[in-house]
Short mmCIF file of N, CA and C in Angstrom, two decimals:
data_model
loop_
_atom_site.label_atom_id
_atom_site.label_comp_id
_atom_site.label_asym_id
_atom_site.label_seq_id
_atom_site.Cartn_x
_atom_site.Cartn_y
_atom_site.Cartn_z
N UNK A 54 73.23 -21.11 -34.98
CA UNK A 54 73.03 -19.77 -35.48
C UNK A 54 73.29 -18.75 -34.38
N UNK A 55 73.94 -17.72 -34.50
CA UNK A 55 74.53 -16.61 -33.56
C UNK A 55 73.45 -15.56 -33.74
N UNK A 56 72.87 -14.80 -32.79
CA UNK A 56 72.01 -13.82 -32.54
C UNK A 56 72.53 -12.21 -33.34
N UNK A 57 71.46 -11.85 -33.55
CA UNK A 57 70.98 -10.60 -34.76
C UNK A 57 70.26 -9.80 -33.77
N UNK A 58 71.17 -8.53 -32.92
CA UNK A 58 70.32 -8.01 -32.38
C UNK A 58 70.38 -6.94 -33.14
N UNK A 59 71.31 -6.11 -34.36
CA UNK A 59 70.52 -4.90 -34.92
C UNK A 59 70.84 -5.12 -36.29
N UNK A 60 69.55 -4.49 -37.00
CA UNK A 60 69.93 -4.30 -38.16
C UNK A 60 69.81 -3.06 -38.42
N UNK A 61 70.88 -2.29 -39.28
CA UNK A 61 71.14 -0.65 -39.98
C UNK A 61 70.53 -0.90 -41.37
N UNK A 62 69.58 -0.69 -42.36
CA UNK A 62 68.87 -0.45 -43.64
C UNK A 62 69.61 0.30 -44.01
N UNK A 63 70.64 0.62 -44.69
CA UNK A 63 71.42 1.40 -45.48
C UNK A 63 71.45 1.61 -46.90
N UNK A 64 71.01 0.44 -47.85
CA UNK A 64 70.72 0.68 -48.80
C UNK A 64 70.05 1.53 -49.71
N UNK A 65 70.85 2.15 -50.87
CA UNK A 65 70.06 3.21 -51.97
C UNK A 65 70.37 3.70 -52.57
N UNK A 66 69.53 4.48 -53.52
CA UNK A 66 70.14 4.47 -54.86
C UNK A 66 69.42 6.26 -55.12
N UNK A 67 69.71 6.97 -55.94
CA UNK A 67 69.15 8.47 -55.99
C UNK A 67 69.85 8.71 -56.86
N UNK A 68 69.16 8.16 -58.48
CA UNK A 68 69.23 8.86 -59.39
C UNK A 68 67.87 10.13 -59.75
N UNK A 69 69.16 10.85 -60.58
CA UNK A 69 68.09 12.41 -61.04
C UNK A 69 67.69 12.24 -62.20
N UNK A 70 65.70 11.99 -61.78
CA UNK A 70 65.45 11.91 -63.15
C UNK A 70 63.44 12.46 -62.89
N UNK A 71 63.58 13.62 -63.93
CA UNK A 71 62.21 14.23 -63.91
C UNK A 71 61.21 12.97 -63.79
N UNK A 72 59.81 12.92 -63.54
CA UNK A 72 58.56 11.76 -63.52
C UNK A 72 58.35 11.38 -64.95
N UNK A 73 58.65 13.13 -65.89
CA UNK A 73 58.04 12.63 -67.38
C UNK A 73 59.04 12.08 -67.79
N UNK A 74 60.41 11.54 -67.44
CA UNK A 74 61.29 11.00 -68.21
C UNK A 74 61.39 9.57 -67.36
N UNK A 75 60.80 9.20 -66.27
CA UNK A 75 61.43 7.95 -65.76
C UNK A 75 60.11 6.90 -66.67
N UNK A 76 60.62 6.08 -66.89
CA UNK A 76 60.41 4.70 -67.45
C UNK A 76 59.85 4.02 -66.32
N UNK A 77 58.75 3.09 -66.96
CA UNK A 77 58.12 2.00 -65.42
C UNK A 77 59.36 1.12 -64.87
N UNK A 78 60.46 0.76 -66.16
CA UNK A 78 61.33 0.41 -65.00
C UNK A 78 62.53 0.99 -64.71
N UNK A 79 62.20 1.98 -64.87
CA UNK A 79 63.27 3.11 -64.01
C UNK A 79 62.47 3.11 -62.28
N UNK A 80 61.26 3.27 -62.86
CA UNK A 80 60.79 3.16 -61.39
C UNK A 80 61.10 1.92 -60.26
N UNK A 81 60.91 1.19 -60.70
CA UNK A 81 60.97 -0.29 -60.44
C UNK A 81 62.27 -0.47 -59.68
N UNK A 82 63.46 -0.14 -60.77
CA UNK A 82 64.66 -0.55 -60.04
C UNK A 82 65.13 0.81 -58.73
N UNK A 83 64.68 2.05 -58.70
CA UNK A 83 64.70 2.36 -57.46
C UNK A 83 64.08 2.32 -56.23
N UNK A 84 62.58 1.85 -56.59
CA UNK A 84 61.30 0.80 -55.74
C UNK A 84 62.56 -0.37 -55.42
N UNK A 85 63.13 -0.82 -55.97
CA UNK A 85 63.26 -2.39 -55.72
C UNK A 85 64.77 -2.16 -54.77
N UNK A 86 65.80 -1.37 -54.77
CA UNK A 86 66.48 -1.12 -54.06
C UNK A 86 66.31 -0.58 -52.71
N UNK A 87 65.41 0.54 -53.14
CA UNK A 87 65.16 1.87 -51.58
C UNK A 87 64.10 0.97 -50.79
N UNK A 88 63.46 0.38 -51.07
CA UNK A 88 62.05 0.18 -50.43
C UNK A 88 61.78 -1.84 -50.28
N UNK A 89 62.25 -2.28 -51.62
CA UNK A 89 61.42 -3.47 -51.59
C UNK A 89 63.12 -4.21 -50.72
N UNK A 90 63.84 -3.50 -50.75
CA UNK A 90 65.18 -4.37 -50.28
C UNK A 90 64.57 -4.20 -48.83
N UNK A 91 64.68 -3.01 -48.48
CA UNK A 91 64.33 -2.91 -46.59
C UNK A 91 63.27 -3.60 -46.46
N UNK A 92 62.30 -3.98 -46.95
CA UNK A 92 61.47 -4.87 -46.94
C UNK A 92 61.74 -6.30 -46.20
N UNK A 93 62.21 -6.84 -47.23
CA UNK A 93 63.09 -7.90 -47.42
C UNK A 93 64.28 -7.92 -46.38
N UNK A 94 64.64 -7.17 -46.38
CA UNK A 94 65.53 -7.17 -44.80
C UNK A 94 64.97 -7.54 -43.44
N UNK A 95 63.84 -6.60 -43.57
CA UNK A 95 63.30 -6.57 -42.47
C UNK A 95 62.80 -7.95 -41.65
N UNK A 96 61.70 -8.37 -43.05
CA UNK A 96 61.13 -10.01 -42.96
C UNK A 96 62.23 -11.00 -42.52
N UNK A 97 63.39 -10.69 -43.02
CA UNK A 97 64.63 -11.78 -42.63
C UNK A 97 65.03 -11.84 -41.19
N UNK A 98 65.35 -10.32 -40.90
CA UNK A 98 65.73 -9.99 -39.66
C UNK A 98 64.71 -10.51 -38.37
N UNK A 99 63.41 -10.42 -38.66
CA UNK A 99 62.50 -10.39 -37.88
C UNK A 99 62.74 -11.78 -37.29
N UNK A 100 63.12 -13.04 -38.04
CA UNK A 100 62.80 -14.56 -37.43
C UNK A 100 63.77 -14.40 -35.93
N UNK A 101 65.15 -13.99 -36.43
CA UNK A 101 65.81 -14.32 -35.15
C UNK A 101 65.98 -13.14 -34.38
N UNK A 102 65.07 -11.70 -34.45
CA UNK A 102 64.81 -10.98 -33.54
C UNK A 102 63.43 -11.54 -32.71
N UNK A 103 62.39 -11.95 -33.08
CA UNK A 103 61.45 -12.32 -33.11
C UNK A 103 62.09 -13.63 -31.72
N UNK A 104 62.40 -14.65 -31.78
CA UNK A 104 63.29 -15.73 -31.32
C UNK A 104 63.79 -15.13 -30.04
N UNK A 105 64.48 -14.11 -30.51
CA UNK A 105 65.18 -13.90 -29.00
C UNK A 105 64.48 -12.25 -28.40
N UNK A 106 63.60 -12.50 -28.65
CA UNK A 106 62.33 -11.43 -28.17
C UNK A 106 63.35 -10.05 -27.74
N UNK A 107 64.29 -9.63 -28.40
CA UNK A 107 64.87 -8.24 -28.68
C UNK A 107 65.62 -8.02 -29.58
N UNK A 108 65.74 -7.21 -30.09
CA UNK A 108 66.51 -6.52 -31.60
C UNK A 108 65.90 -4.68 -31.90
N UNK A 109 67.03 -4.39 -32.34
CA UNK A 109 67.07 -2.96 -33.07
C UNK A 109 66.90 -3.44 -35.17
N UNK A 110 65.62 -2.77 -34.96
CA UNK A 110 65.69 -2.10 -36.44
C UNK A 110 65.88 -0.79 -37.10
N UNK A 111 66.93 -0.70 -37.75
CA UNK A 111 67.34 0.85 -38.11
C UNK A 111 67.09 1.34 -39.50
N UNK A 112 66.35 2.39 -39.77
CA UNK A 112 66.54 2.54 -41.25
C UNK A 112 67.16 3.88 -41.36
N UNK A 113 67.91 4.15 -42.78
CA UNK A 113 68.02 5.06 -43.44
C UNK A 113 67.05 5.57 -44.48
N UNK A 114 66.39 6.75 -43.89
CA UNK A 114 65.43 7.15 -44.56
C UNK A 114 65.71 8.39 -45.06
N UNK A 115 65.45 9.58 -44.76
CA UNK A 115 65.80 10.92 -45.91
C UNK A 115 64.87 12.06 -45.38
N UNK A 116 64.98 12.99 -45.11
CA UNK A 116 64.40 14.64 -45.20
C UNK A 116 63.49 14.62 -46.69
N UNK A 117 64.40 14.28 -47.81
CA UNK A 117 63.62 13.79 -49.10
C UNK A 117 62.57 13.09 -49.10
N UNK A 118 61.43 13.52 -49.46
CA UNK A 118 60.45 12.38 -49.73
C UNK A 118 59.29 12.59 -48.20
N UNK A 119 59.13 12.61 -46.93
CA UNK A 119 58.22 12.64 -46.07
C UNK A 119 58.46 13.80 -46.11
N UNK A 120 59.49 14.70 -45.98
CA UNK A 120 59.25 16.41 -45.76
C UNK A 120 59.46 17.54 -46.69
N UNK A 121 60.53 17.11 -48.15
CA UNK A 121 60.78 18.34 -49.13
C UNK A 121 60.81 17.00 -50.08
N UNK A 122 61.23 17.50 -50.99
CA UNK A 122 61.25 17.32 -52.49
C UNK A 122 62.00 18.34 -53.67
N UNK A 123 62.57 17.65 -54.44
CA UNK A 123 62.65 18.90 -55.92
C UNK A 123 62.97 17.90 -57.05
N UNK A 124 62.75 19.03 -58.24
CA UNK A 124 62.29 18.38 -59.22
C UNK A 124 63.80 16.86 -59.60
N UNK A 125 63.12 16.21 -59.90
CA UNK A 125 63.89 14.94 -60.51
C UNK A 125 64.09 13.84 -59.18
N UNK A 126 63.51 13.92 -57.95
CA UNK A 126 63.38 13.40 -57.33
C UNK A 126 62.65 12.27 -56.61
N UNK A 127 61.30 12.47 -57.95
CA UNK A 127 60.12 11.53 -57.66
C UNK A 127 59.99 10.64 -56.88
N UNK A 128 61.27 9.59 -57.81
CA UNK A 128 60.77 8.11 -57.15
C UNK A 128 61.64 7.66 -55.90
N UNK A 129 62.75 8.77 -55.38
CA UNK A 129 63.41 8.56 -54.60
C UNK A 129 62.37 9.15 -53.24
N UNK A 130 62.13 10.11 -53.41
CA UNK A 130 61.09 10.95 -52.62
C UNK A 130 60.05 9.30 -52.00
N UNK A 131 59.55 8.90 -53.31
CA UNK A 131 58.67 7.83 -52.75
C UNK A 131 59.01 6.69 -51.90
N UNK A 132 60.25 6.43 -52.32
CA UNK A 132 60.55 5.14 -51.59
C UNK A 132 60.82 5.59 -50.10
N UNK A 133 61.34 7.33 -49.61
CA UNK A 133 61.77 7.28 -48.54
C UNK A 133 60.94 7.78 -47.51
N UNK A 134 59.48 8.16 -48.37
CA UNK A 134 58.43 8.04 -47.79
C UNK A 134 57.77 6.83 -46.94
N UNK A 135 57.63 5.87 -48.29
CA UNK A 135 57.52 4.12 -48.06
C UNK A 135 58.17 4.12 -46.66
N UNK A 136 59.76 4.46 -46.55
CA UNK A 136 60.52 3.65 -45.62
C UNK A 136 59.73 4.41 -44.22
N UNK A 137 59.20 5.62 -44.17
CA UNK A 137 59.00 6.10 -42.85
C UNK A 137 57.37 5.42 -42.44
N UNK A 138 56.54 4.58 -43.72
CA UNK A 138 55.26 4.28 -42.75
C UNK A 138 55.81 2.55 -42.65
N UNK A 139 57.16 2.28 -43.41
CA UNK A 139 57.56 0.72 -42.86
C UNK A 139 57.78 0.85 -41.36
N UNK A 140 58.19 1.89 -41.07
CA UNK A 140 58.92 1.90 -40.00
C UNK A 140 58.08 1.91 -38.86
N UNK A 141 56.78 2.79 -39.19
CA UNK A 141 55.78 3.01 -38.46
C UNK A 141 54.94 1.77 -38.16
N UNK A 142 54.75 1.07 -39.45
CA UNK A 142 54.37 -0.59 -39.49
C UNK A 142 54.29 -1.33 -38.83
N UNK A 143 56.21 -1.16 -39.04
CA UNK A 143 56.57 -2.75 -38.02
C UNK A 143 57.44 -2.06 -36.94
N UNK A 144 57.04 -1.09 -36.14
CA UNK A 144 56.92 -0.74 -34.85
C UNK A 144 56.04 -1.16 -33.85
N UNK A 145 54.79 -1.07 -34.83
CA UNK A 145 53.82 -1.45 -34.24
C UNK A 145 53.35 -3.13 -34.40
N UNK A 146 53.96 -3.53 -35.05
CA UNK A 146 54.14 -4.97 -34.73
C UNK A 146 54.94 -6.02 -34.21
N UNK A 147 56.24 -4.76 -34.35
CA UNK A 147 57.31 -5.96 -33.44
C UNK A 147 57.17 -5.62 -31.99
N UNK A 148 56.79 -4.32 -31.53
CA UNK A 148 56.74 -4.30 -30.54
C UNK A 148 56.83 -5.29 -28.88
N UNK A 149 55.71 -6.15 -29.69
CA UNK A 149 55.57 -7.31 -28.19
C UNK A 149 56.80 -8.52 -28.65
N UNK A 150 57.69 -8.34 -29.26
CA UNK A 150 58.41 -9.39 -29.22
C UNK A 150 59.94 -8.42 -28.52
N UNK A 151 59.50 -6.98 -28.39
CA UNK A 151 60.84 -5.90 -28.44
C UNK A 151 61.60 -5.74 -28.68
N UNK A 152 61.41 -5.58 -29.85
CA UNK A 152 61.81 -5.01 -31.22
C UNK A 152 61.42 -3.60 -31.58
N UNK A 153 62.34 -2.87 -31.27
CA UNK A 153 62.15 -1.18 -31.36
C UNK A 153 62.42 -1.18 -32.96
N UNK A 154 61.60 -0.41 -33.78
CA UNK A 154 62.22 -0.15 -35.19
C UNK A 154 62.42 1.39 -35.33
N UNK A 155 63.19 2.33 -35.81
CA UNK A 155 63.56 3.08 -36.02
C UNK A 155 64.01 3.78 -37.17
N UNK A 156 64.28 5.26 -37.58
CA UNK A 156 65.33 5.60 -38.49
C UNK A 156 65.93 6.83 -38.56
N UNK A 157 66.51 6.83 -39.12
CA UNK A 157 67.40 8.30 -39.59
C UNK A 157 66.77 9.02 -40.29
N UNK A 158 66.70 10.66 -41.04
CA UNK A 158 66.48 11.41 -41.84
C UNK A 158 67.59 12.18 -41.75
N UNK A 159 68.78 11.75 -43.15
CA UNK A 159 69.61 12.97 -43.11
C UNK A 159 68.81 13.73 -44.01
N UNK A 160 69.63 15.10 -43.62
CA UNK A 160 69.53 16.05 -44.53
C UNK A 160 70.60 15.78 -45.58
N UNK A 161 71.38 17.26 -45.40
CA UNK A 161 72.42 17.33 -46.63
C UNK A 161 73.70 16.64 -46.22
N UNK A 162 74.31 15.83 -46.97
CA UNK A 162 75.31 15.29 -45.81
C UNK A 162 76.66 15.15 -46.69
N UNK A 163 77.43 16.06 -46.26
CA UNK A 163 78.92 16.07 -47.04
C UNK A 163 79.84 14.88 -46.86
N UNK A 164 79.61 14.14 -48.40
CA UNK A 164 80.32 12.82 -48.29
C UNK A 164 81.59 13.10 -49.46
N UNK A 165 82.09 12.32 -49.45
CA UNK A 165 83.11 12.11 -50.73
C UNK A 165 81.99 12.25 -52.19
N UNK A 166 81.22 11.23 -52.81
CA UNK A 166 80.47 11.72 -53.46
C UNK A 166 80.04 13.19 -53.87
N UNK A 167 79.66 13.63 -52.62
CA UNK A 167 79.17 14.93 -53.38
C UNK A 167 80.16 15.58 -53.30
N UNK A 168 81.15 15.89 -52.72
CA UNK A 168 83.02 16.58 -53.35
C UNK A 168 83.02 16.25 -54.28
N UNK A 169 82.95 15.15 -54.97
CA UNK A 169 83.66 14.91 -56.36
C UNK A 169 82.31 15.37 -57.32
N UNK A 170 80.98 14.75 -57.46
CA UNK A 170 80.04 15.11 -58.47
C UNK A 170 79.46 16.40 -58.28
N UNK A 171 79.70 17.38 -57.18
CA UNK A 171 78.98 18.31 -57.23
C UNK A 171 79.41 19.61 -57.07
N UNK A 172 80.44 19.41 -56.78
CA UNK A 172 81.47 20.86 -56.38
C UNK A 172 81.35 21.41 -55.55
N UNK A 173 82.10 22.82 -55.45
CA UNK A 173 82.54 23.90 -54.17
C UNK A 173 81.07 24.71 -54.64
N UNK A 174 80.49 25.00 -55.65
CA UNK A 174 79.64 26.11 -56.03
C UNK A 174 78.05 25.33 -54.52
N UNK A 175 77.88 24.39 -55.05
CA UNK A 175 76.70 23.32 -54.70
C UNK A 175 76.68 23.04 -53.10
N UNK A 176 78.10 23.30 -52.57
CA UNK A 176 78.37 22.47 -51.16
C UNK A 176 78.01 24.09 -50.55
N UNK A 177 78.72 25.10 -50.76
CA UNK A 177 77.82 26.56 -50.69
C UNK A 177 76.51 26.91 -50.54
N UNK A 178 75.98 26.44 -51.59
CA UNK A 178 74.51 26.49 -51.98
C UNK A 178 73.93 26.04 -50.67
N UNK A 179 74.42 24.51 -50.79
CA UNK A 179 74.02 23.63 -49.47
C UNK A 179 74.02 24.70 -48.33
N UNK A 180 75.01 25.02 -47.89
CA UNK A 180 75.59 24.99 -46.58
C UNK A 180 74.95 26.71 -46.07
N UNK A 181 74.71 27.20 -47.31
CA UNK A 181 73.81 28.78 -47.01
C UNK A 181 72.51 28.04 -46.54
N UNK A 182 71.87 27.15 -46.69
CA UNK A 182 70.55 26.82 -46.13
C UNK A 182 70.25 26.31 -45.01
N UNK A 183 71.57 25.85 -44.41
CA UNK A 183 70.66 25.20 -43.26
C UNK A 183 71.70 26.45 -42.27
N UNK A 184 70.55 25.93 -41.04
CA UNK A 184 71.07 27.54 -40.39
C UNK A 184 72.19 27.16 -39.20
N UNK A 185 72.67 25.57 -39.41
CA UNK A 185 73.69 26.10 -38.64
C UNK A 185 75.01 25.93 -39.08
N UNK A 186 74.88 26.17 -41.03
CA UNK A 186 76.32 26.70 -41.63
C UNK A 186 77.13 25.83 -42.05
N UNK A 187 76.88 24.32 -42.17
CA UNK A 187 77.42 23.91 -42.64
C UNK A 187 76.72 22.62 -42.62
N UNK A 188 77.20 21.31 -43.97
CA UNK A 188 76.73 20.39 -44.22
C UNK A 188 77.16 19.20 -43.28
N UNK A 189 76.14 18.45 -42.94
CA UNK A 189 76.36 17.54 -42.09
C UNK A 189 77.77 16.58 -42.10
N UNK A 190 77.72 15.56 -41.46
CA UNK A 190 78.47 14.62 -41.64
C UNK A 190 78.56 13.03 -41.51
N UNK A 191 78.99 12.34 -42.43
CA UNK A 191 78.68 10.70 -41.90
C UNK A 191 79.17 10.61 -40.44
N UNK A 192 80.00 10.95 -39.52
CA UNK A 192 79.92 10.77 -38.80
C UNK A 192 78.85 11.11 -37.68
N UNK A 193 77.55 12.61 -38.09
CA UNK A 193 76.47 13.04 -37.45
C UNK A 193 75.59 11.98 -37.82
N UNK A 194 75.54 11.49 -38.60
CA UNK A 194 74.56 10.33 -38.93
C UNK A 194 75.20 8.72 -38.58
N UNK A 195 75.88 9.01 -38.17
CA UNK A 195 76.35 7.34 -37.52
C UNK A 195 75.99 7.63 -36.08
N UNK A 196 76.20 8.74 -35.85
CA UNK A 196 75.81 8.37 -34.27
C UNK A 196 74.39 8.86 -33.82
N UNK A 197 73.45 9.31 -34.81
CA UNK A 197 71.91 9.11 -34.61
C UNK A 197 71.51 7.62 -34.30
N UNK A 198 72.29 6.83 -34.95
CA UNK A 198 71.97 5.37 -35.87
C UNK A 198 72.54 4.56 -34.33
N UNK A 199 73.81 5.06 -33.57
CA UNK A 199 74.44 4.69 -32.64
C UNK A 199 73.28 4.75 -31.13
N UNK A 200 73.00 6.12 -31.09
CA UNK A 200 71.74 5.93 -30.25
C UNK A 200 70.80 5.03 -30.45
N UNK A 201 70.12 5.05 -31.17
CA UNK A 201 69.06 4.62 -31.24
C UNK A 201 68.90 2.85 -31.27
N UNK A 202 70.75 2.46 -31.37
CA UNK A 202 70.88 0.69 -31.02
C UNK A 202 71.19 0.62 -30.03
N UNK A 203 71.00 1.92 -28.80
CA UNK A 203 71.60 1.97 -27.70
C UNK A 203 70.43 1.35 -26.73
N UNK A 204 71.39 0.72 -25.66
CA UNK A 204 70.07 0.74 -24.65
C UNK A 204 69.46 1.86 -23.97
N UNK A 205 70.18 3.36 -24.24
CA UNK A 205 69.93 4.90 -23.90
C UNK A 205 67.86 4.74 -24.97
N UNK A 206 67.66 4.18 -25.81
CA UNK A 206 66.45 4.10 -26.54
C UNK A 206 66.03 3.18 -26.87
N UNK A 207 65.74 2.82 -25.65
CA UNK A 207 65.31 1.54 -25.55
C UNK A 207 63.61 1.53 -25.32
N UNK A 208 62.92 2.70 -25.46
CA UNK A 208 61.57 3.58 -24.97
C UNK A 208 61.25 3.91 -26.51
N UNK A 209 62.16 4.25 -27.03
CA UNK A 209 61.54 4.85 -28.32
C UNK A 209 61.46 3.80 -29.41
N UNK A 210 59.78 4.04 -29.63
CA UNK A 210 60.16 2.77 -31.14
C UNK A 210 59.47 3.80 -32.42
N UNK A 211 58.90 3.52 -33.15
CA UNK A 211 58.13 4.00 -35.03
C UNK A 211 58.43 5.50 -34.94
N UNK A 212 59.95 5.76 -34.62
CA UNK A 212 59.94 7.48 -35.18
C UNK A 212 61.47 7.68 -36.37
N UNK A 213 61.28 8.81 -36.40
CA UNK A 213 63.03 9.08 -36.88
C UNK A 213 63.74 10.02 -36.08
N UNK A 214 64.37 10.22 -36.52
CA UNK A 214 65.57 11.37 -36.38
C UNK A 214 66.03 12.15 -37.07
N UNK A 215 65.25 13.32 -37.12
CA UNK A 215 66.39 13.81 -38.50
C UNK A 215 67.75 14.64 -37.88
N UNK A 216 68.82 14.75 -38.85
CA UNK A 216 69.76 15.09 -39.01
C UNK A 216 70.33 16.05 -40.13
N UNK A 217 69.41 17.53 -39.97
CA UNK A 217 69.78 18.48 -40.87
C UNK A 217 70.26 19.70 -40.71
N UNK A 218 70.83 19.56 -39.51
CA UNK A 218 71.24 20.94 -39.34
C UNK A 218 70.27 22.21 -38.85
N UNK A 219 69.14 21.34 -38.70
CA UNK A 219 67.81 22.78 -39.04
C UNK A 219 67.42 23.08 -40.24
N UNK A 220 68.10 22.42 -41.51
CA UNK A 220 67.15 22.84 -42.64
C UNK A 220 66.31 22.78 -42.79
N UNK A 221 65.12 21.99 -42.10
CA UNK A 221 63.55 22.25 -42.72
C UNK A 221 62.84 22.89 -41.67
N UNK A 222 63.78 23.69 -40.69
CA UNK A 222 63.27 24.69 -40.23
C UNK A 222 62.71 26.40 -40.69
N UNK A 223 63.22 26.94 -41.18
CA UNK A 223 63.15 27.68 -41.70
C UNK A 223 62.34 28.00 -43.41
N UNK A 224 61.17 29.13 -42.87
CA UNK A 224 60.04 28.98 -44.21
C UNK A 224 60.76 29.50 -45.46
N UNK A 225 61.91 29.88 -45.27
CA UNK A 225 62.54 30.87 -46.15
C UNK A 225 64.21 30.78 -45.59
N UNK A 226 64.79 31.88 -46.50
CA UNK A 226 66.16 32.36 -46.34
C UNK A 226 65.79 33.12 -45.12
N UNK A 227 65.28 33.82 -44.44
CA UNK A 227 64.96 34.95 -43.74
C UNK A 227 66.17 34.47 -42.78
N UNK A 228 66.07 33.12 -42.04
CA UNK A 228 66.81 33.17 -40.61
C UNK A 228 67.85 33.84 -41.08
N UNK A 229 68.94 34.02 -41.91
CA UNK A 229 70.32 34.50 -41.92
C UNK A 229 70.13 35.85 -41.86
N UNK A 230 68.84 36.43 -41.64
CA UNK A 230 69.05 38.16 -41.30
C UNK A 230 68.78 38.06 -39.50
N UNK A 231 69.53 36.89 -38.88
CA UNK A 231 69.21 36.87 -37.21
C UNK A 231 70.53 37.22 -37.08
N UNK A 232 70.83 37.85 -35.47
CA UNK A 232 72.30 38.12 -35.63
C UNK A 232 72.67 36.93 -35.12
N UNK A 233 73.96 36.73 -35.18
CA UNK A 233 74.86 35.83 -34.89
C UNK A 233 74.83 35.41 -33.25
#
């Protein structure tokens, strides 16, 4: 067997659907993707990090869910909550084998997806909120994910990172009356 020193949690799913309209197993199957999969990852990963007493655990977690929310977001909100006290968890348990666990929080992040399902009106919308003007990128979130399997963080274990531009800075629209 060949050594597993990182694993990236990437998996998920974010459908839009109000609380009074999701079904117990509507719930279920985005519980069972966002949350019970990293789970399950994790437990796997752990034998042969565990073994060779170092490994990176990475998750993809979300701004959604530990810090904002909106409506139709419920159960996604929950799971990416879940993922930030997993993380906190088994930080604190892999620790003595060193095993740093970690994760991401994007914000808004301009992918192909949202070009095609959401339009020019929406990517606007987006991009007026966070204050530094524009929507992130998979490549800003690959290289949060890049640090943090680095030996540069090799000190840091049970936190995230977010990656929003500054959007959940601001209590309001107000910052855009700062000058330039």
């Amino acid at each position: 067997h060949g050594r597993l020193d990182i694993l990236v949690q990437n998996a998920g799913i974010y459908p839009w659907q109000l609380i009074e309209n999701t079904s117990p197993e509507d719930w279920d199957r985005v519980m069972a993707v966002n949350l019970r999969g990293s789970f399950n990852a994790t437990r796997a990963a752990l034998v042969p990090m565990k073994a060779q007493r170092h490994g990176r655990m990475l998750f993809t977690s979300s701004i959604t869910g530990p810090h904002v929310t909106s409506p139709g977001h419920g159960h996604y909100s929950a799971t990416k909550a879940g993922i930030n006290g997993l993380i906190r968890a088994a930080a604190l348990e892999f620790a003595g084998y060193g095993i740093t666990v970690n994760g991401v929080e994007p914000g808004n992040i301009l992918t192909e997806a949202i070009e095609l399902h959401r339009g020019a009106a929406y990517i606007q919308n987006m991009q007026d909120s966070i204050p530094l003007g524009r929507l992130g990128s998979p490549r800003d979130v690959a290289n949060a994910f890049l640090f943090l399997a680095s030996d540069d963080a090799s000190y840091i274990t049970g936190t995230t990172i977010v990656v929003d531009g500054g959007q959940l800075l601001p209590e309001g629209k107000d910052f855009r009356l700062l000058p330039p």
